[in-house]
C-alpha cells in the first residue's frame, strides 16, 4: 500500500507595528482565495477583547481563530501551539495566515514555527512586515527598538498608506531602504493593501542568526567545548545575508563605558558599511549612528541594555573589535560581569 506524505501548508506571517495596516492587507489577500480552497487565519490580540476577527469575513472557505491576551511571539508557546494545532486539524487549510499583535517580535514567532515539530505541517513563506509610509518622517517613531527589530526580521516589507506620504516620508523611505538593504529582499508599495498573493508566496530563508557567548569567553573555553545556551546578557551574534555580515553585541545595562574611549574605538574601525549603537557612558546615555559619509552621535534616552551592530561587506577580526570595545568599560565597573 502506498502512503501519501501529509501536505505542508503555505504559511504567511503578516506582522507590523501598531496601526500599520496589517488587517487591511490581509483582507485584500483573502479576496484572492480560489473557490475550491480553504484558507485559515490565526490572529493575535494583545488585549482580552478581539476586534480584528470581526473585520475578517466568516464566509465559507475561511477559518478564523483568535488568540487573546498576551503576545504569541514572546509569551508561553503553549497557547499558540494548541490554537495552531487545533486550527490545522479542524480546518485542514490550503493556506494559513498568522497576524501577530503589533507589539510582538515576529522573529521569535518564526523561530518557533520553523522548529522540527512544525516542519511536516507548515511551509513557511517569507516574513512580511507592514510599514506605515505616512509616519516615516517621525524619527522618534521609526527609531524604536521594537520597530527596528521587526524590520530586521523582514524578508518582505509592504509599505502602506502611500497616498498620505509627504516628500519627507518619501525621503525617509529611500533612507530606510538603504539602511535595511542587508535584511530586506523585497519592498512593495501597496495602495489600500492591494498586494498580489504571488508577490508574497516566496519561501522563507533559513534563519542564520546564532546567539553565542562573547568571543573572549569562547576563546577561554577548552577546544571543541560546546557553547552554553545563551539566556541572558552579555552575548554576541553574527549573521550573513545578501553579501553583508552583521555583527552585534548586547551587553548589560549596568556596564558603563568611557565615552571618549568608545568614540575613539568606533572612529578607528575600517571597511564597514554601518555602525549603530547605544551605550551607557560616563557622559550619560549616548547613541551612535555612523555611515561612511557622516559620524553622528548624540545624547539618548536610557536604554534597556548596551548594544551595537556593525554591518560590513568584508572580513573582520571580530575578536579584536570586541576586545577593544570591552576595554572601554570604566575601571570601577570592570570588576562586575
XYZ file of C-alpha atoms in Angstrom:
337
model
C 0.000 0.000 0.000
C 1.312 3.447 -0.922
C 1.007 6.188 1.676
C 0.850 9.839 0.675
C 3.032 12.213 2.658
C 0.984 14.799 4.554
C 0.901 18.142 2.780
C 2.595 21.141 4.276
C 0.508 24.303 4.431
C 1.948 27.501 2.921
C 2.093 29.790 5.959
C 2.469 33.582 5.956
C 3.287 35.728 8.998
C 1.852 39.235 8.406
C 3.347 41.479 11.062
C 3.993 45.170 11.579
C 3.788 47.940 14.125
C 0.502 49.103 15.631
C -1.848 50.645 13.074
C 0.419 49.888 10.110
C -2.352 48.286 8.038
C -1.895 44.543 8.595
C -5.610 43.748 8.658
C -6.279 45.814 5.511
C -3.572 43.862 3.698
C -4.966 40.572 4.989
C -8.489 41.464 3.877
C -7.263 42.068 0.335
C -5.227 38.851 0.263
C -8.281 36.852 1.309
C -10.235 38.082 -1.729
C -7.765 36.112 -3.870
C -8.706 32.691 -2.451
C -9.585 30.112 -5.110
C -13.132 28.798 -4.696
C -12.014 25.229 -4.083
C -9.590 26.086 -1.277
C -9.919 26.730 2.451
C -7.745 29.460 3.926
C -7.184 29.866 7.665
C -6.232 32.890 9.754
C -4.752 32.877 13.263
C -4.992 36.352 14.767
C -3.436 37.607 17.989
C -4.864 40.479 20.048
C -2.772 41.751 22.957
C -5.889 42.570 24.985
C -8.744 40.373 26.062
C -11.345 41.680 23.584
C -10.971 40.671 19.971
C -11.807 43.222 17.301
C -9.907 42.169 14.192
C -11.774 38.872 13.855
C -14.968 40.843 13.301
C -13.305 42.599 10.347
C -12.479 39.359 8.532
C -15.280 37.727 6.579
C -16.543 34.493 8.110
C -17.985 33.239 4.843
C -17.463 29.702 3.603
C -13.883 28.823 2.763
C -12.299 30.787 5.601
C -11.441 29.611 9.100
C -10.579 32.327 11.612
C -9.235 31.802 15.121
C -8.210 34.474 17.619
C -5.706 34.147 20.439
C -6.464 36.801 23.072
C -4.262 38.127 25.854
C -0.507 38.372 25.681
C 1.656 38.006 22.606
C 2.071 34.747 20.717
C 5.546 35.910 19.632
C 7.128 36.005 23.036
C 4.849 34.651 25.761
C 4.397 30.999 26.606
C 4.371 28.945 23.433
C 1.721 26.541 24.703
C -1.454 28.595 23.918
C -0.150 29.299 20.422
C 0.829 25.675 19.842
C -2.611 24.474 20.940
C -4.511 27.089 18.899
C -2.460 26.426 15.784
C -2.671 22.642 16.056
C -6.438 22.837 16.531
C -6.826 25.197 13.561
C -4.813 22.892 11.292
C -6.662 19.767 12.452
C -10.185 21.172 12.303
C -9.890 23.301 9.154
C -7.267 21.430 7.098
C -6.430 24.687 5.297
C -4.731 25.045 1.931
C -3.095 28.286 3.079
C -2.557 29.835 6.521
C -2.064 33.457 7.595
C -0.814 34.410 11.052
C -1.231 38.024 12.192
C 0.591 38.671 15.489
C -0.044 41.743 17.612
C 1.806 44.896 16.595
C 3.599 44.706 19.941
C 5.244 41.394 19.039
C 8.670 40.286 17.877
C 7.902 38.209 14.752
C 11.416 36.755 14.582
C 10.669 34.825 17.787
C 7.421 33.504 16.327
C 9.250 32.480 13.156
C 11.809 30.598 15.238
C 9.004 28.663 16.914
C 7.303 27.773 13.643
C 10.492 26.569 11.952
C 11.264 24.077 14.718
C 11.278 20.373 13.672
C 7.877 19.828 15.308
C 6.161 22.016 12.669
C 8.213 21.184 9.584
C 5.893 18.383 8.482
C 2.861 20.696 8.794
C 3.963 24.193 7.768
C 5.771 25.504 4.698
C 6.875 28.914 5.948
C 6.736 31.774 3.485
C 8.763 34.982 3.603
C 8.068 37.022 6.744
C 6.068 40.153 5.842
C 6.297 43.403 7.806
C 3.794 46.170 7.051
C 5.188 49.702 7.469
C 3.077 52.872 7.625
C 4.622 55.109 4.960
C 2.887 58.212 6.312
C 4.844 58.005 9.591
C 8.341 57.579 8.196
C 9.117 61.276 8.741
C 8.659 60.762 12.513
C 12.174 59.908 13.682
C 11.069 59.031 17.215
C 8.600 56.522 15.747
C 10.990 54.716 13.393
C 13.891 54.562 15.873
C 12.009 52.498 18.480
C 13.750 49.219 19.256
C 10.616 47.161 18.535
C 10.161 48.874 15.160
C 13.764 48.251 14.116
C 13.687 44.649 15.383
C 10.639 43.958 13.198
C 12.338 45.406 10.122
C 15.469 43.324 10.698
C 13.313 40.198 10.748
C 11.537 41.040 7.474
C 12.173 39.362 4.164
C 9.399 41.452 2.563
C 8.323 44.969 3.562
C 4.891 46.197 2.432
C 4.624 49.991 2.515
C 1.080 51.112 3.399
C -0.721 54.483 3.375
C 1.359 55.564 0.383
C -1.341 58.050 -0.679
C -0.694 60.006 2.542
C 3.093 60.178 2.213
C 4.770 63.590 2.157
C 8.057 64.497 0.490
C 9.722 63.982 3.889
C 8.198 60.495 4.108
C 9.495 59.648 0.619
C 12.979 60.818 1.533
C 12.863 58.775 4.747
C 11.662 55.744 2.741
C 14.702 55.921 0.452
C 16.970 56.132 3.511
C 15.150 53.212 5.126
C 15.642 51.015 2.053
C 19.349 51.804 2.064
C 19.714 51.156 5.790
C 17.928 47.782 5.703
C 19.458 46.585 2.432
C 21.282 43.746 4.283
C 17.998 42.413 5.677
C 15.036 43.022 3.341
C 14.769 41.240 -0.011
C 11.648 42.886 -1.426
C 9.915 46.258 -0.948
C 6.273 46.521 -2.088
C 4.317 49.777 -2.206
C 0.665 48.902 -1.589
C -2.307 51.183 -2.112
C -5.153 50.194 0.244
C -3.463 46.861 0.969
C -3.602 45.726 -2.656
C -0.854 43.140 -2.986
C -0.932 40.039 -5.193
C -0.570 36.853 -3.146
C 2.062 35.661 -5.644
C 4.320 38.508 -4.504
C 4.313 37.029 -1.001
C 4.434 33.348 -1.974
C 8.212 33.141 -1.502
C 9.969 30.540 0.611
C 11.266 31.793 3.931
C 15.039 31.939 4.103
C 16.589 29.830 6.825
C 17.354 31.802 9.968
C 21.086 32.386 10.189
C 21.434 34.320 13.420
C 23.063 32.333 16.193
C 23.346 33.930 19.624
C 26.635 32.977 21.285
C 28.757 33.910 24.286
C 31.170 36.807 23.953
C 34.133 35.889 21.792
C 36.601 36.302 24.667
C 34.561 33.767 26.689
C 34.596 31.319 23.791
C 38.345 31.784 23.424
C 38.863 30.818 27.065
C 36.868 27.602 26.720
C 38.561 24.239 26.045
C 38.891 23.375 22.378
C 35.738 21.821 20.851
C 33.753 22.538 24.022
C 30.077 23.144 23.129
C 28.841 26.681 23.684
C 26.360 27.046 26.520
C 22.821 28.054 25.632
C 22.547 31.825 25.890
C 19.647 33.005 28.035
C 20.875 36.368 29.298
C 23.297 39.177 28.558
C 26.072 39.570 27.582
C 26.116 37.904 24.183
C 27.055 38.475 20.567
C 25.765 37.285 17.205
C 26.994 37.265 13.645
C 24.692 36.749 10.664
C 25.095 36.987 6.911
C 22.649 37.902 4.151
C 22.916 39.149 0.575
C 26.691 39.568 0.788
C 26.604 41.539 4.051
C 27.752 40.488 7.502
C 26.016 41.915 10.568
C 27.861 41.537 13.871
C 26.069 42.593 17.036
C 26.666 42.723 20.762
C 24.206 43.164 23.613
C 25.722 43.946 26.999
C 24.208 44.517 30.453
C 22.662 47.908 31.093
C 24.735 48.411 34.252
C 28.007 48.250 32.332
C 29.292 51.804 31.882
C 31.736 52.859 29.192
C 34.188 55.739 28.883
C 32.602 57.914 26.194
C 35.787 59.212 24.592
C 37.498 55.814 24.614
C 34.411 54.326 22.987
C 34.239 57.089 20.375
C 37.925 56.545 19.539
C 37.363 52.804 19.021
C 34.348 53.314 16.763
C 36.039 56.025 14.688
C 39.106 53.818 14.210
C 37.223 50.950 12.550
C 37.837 50.259 8.862
C 35.833 48.870 5.913
C 32.356 48.969 7.427
C 29.019 49.954 5.874
C 27.100 50.972 9.002
C 27.688 51.236 12.759
C 24.759 51.772 15.113
C 24.764 51.559 18.886
C 23.537 52.886 22.208
C 25.687 52.888 25.340
C 25.610 53.836 28.996
C 28.662 56.123 29.247
C 30.256 58.359 31.856
C 28.745 61.246 29.848
C 25.241 59.751 30.032
C 23.435 57.506 27.550
C 24.718 58.076 24.013
C 23.532 56.800 20.640
C 25.861 56.328 17.652
C 24.733 56.235 14.024
C 27.696 56.078 11.652
C 27.710 55.803 7.895
C 30.777 56.362 5.692
C 29.701 59.941 4.947
C 28.767 61.035 8.454
C 29.568 60.123 12.070
C 26.567 61.048 14.216
C 26.350 60.676 17.968
C 24.066 62.342 20.495
C 22.544 62.046 23.948
C 19.852 59.384 24.168
C 17.097 58.142 26.411
C 18.093 55.435 28.871
C 18.253 52.093 27.067
C 17.303 48.593 28.156
C 20.873 47.449 27.503
C 24.121 48.460 25.812
C 24.015 47.343 22.176
C 25.889 47.772 18.936
C 25.665 46.437 15.387
C 28.353 46.677 12.712
C 27.451 45.957 9.071
C 30.272 45.117 6.682
C 30.931 43.517 3.310
C 34.475 42.412 4.128
C 36.195 40.047 6.556
C 36.726 41.498 10.022
C 38.612 40.465 13.146
C 35.599 40.459 15.439
C 37.554 39.233 18.462
C 39.888 42.220 18.156
C 36.896 44.565 17.896
C 35.189 43.005 20.916
C 38.429 43.254 22.926
C 38.741 46.956 22.072
C 35.077 47.528 22.894
C 35.241 45.849 26.300
C 38.434 47.754 27.128
C 36.298 50.924 27.108
C 34.454 49.849 30.260
C 35.203 52.099 33.202
C 37.724 50.538 35.622
C 35.351 50.770 38.596
C 32.757 48.903 36.548
C 35.050 46.187 35.168
C 35.042 44.081 38.318
C 31.392 43.158 37.770
C 30.007 40.982 34.970
